[in-house]
Coordinates of C-alpha atoms in Angstrom, one line a residue:
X1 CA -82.6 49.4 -66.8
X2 CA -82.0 46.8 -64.2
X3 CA -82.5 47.3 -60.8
X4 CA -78.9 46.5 -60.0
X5 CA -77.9 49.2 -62.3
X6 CA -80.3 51.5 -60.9
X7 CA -78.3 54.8 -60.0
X8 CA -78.5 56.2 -56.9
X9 CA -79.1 52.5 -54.8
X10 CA -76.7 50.8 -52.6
X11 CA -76.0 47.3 -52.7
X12 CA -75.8 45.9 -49.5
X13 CA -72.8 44.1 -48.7
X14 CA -72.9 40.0 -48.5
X15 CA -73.4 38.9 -45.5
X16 CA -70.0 37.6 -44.4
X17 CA -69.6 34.0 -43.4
X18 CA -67.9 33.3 -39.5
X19 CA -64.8 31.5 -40.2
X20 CA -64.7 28.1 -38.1
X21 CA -61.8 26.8 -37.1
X22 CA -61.1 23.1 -38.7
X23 CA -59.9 20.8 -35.5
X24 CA -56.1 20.5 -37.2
X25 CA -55.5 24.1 -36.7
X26 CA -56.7 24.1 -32.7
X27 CA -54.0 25.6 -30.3
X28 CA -52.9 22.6 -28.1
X29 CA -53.6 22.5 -24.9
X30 CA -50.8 23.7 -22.4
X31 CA -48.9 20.8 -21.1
X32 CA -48.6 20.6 -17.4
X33 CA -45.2 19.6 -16.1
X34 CA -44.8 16.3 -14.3
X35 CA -45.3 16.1 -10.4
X36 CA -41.6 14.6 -10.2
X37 CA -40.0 17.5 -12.5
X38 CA -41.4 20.0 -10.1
X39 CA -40.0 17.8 -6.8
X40 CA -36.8 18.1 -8.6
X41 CA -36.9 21.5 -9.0
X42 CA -37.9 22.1 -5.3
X43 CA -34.9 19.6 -4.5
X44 CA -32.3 21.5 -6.0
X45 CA -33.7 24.6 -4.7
X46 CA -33.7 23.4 -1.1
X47 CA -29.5 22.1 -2.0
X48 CA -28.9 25.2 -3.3
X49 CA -30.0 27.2 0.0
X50 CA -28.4 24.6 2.2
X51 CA -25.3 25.1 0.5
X52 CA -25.2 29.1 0.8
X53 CA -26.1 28.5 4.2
X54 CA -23.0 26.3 4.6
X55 CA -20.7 28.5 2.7
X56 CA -22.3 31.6 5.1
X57 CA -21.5 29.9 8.3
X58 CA -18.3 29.2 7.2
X59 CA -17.4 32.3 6.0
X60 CA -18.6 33.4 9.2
X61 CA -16.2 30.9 11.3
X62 CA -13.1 31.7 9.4
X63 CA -13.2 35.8 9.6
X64 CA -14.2 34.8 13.4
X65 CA -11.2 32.9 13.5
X66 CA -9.0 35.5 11.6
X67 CA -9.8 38.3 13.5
X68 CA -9.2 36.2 16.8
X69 CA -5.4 35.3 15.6
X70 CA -5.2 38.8 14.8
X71 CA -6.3 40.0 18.3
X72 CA -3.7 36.5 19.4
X73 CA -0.7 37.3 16.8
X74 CA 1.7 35.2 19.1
X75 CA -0.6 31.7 18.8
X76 CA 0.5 31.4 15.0
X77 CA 4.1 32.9 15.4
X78 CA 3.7 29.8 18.4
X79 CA 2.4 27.1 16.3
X80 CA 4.4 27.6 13.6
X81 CA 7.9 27.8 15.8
X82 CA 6.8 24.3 17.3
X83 CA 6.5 22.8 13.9
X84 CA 9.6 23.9 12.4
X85 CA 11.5 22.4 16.1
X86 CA 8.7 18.8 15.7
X87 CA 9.6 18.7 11.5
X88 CA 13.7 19.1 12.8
X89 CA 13.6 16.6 15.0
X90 CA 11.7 14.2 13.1
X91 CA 14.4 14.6 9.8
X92 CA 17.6 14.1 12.9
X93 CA 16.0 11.0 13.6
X94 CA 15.2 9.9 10.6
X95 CA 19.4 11.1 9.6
X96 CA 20.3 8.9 12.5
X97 CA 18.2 5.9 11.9
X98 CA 19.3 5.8 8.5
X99 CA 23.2 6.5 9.6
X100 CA 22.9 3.6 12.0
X101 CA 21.6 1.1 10.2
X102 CA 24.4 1.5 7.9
X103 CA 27.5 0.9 10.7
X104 CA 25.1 -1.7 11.8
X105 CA 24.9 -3.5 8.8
X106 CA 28.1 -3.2 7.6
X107 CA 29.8 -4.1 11.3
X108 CA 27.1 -6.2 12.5
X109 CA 28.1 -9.4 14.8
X110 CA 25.7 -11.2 17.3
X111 CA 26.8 -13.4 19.9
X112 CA 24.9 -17.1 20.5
X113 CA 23.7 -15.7 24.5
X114 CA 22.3 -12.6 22.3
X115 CA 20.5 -14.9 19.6
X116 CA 19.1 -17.3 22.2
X117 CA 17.4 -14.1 23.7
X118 CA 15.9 -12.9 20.8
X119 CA 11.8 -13.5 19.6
X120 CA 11.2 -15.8 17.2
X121 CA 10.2 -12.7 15.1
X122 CA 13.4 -10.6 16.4
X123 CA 15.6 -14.2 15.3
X124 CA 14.1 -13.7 11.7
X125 CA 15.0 -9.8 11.4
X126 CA 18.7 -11.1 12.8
X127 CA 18.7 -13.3 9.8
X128 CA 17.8 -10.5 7.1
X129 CA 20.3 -7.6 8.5
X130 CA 22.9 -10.6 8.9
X131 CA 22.0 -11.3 4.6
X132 CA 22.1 -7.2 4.1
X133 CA 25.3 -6.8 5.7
X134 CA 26.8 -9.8 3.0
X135 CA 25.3 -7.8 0.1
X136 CA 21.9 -8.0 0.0
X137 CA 20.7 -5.1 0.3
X138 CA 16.9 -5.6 -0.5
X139 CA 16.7 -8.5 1.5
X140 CA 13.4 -8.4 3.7
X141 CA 11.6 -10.2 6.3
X142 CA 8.1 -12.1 5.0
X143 CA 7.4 -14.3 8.2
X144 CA 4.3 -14.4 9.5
X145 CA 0.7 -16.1 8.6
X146 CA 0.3 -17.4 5.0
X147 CA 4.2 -17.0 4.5
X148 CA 4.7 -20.6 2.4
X149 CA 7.9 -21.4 4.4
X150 CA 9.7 -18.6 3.4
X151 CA 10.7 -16.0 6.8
X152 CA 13.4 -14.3 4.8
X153 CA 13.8 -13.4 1.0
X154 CA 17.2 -12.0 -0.3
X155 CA 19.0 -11.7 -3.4
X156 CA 22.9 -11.5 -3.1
X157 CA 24.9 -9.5 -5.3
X158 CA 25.4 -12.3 -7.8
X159 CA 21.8 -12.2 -8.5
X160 CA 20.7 -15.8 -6.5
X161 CA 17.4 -15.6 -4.9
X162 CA 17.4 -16.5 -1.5
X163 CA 14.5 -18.2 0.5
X164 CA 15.3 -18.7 4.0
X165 CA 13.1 -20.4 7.0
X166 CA 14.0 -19.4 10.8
X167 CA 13.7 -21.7 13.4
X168 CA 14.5 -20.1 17.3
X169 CA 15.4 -22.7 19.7
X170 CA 15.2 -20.5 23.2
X171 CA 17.3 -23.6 24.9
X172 CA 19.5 -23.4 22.0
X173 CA 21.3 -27.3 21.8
X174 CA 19.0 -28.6 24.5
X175 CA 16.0 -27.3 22.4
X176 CA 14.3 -29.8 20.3
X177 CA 15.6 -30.9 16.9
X178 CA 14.2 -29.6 13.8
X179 CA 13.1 -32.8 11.5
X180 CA 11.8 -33.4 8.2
X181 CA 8.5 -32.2 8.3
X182 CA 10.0 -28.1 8.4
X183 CA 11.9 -29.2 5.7
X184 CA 9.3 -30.9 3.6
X185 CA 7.9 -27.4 3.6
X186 CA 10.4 -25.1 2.7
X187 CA 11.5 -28.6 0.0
X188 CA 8.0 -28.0 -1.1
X189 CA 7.7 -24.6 -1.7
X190 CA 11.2 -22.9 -1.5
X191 CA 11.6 -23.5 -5.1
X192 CA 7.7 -24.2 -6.9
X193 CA 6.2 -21.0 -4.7
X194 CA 9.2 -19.1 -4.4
X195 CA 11.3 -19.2 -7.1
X196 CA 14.6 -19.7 -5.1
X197 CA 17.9 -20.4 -5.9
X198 CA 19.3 -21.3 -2.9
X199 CA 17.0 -23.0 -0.3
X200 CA 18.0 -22.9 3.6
X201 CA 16.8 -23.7 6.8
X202 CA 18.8 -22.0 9.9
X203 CA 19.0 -22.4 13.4
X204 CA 20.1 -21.8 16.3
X205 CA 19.7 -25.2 17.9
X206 CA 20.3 -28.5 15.6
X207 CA 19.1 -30.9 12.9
X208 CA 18.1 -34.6 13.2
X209 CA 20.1 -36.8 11.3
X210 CA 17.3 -37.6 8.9
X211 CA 16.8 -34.3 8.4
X212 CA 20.3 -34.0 7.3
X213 CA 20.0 -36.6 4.6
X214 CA 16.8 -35.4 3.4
X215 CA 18.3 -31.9 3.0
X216 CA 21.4 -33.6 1.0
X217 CA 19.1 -35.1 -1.2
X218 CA 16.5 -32.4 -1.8
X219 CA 19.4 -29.9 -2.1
X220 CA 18.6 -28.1 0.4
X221 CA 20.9 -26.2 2.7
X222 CA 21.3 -26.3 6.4
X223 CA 22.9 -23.8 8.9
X224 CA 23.1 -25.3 12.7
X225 CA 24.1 -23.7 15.9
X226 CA 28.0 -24.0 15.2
X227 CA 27.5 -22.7 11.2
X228 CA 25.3 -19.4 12.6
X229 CA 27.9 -19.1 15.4
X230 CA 30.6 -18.4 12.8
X231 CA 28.3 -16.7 10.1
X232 CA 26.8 -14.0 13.3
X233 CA 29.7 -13.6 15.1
X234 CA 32.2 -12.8 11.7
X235 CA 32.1 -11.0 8.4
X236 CA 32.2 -13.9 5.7
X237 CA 29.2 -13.9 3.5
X238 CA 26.7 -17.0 4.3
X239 CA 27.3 -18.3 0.4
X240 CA 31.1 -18.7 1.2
X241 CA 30.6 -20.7 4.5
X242 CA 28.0 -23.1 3.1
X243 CA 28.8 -26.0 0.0
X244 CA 27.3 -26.8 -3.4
X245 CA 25.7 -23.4 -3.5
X246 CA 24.5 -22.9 -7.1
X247 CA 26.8 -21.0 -10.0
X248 CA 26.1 -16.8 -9.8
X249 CA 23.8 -15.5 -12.0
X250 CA 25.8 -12.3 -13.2
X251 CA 28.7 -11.0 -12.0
X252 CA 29.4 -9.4 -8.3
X253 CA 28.4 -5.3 -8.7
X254 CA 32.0 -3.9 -9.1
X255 CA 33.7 -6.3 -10.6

């Protein structure tokens, strides 16, 4: 018999062998979050508080300011009476403004004396309500800096384009002629800039006579004292007073 087989003997276990971790199957180390992620963190904390802070004193304000009207009642039943009487006022005028411009465009007559008086500025808005009472009822003032010869634009109810240039004389006749070199403007850019139909040059004083033949050759058209003296003081439309004015481009509205 064999001492393994031996009855009554133990065997004694194998010594078991420690188990050592192979370097692929390590935990990995913890990763630390970047310096900047944890700024931003504390950033959008600190917003966060500000805002509450915000929102609190606000809060606070408006129940301050509630229970002060409440304590007040007559300071809103005030406010709000003065701007119902400021919003009435404001729509009567407007009502007016709007009711007047009409009799004054559709009546509206100037006398020379009243012409001479006017601004150069004031002489070009004369011209455009004198071009909305004919018809044109879009027609606007554009004088001023960087204007390319054109102080008034206006289409007439036959579809022409219009492109007028103002010049005020305040001694009228006795003022100095307008010459060529105003009209080689508006020649050079009353039809290439503007797109006009009819070209014209008005005022209140009076033309040179080479201006006059350079406007008859150019095709440009010319309104002295005597012409605006009729066309202000009457109700005949500018295009009927003045010659050679080019064919309508659709018909009159309402015919």
């Amino acid at each position: 018999m064999s001492p393994r087989s031996r009855p009554g003997t133990r065997r004694s276990p194998a010594p078991r062998r420690r188990r050592t971790s192979s370097p692929s199957r390590r935990r990995p180390a913890p990763r630390r979050r970047p310096a900047s992620s944890r700024r931003r963190k504390a950033s959008t904390g600190e917003q966060a508080g500000l805002l509450l802070l915000v929102l609190a004193v606000v809060w606070s304000l408006a129940v301050g300011a509630l229970r002060w009207l409440a304590a007040h009642p007559w300071v809103p039943v005030s406010l709000l009476l003065v701007a119902l009487a400021a919003g009435g006022a404001w729509a009567h005028r407007r009502r007016e403004a709007a009711r007047w411009n009409r009799v004054r465009e559709q009546g509206l007559r100037y006398a020379m004396p009243q012409i001479d008086a006017l601004h150069h500025r004031q002489f070009e808005e004369a011209v455009r309500d004198l071009m909305r009472r004919d018809g044109c009822a879009e027609a606007i003032r554009v004088g001023g800096a960087g204007d390319n010869g054109a102080d008034v634009k206006a289409t007439d109810p036959f579809g022409r384009l219009w492109v007028i240039q103002c010049k005020h004389r305040k001694a009228g006749l006795s003022g100095s002629a307008v010459g060529t070199p105003d009209l080689h403007v508006l020649n050079g850019t009353g039809r290439p800039v503007h797109n006009g139909d009819v070209v014209v040059l008005v005022t209140n004083g009076r033309f040179t006579d080479r201006a006059v033949a350079f406007a008859r050759s150019q095709r440009l058209h010319l309104v002295d004292r005597h012409l605006l003296a009729q066309w202000a003081a009457g109700s005949t439309p500018l295009w009927e007073l003045l010659s050679a004015v080019p064919s309508p481009r659709r018909p009159a509205s309402g015919s």
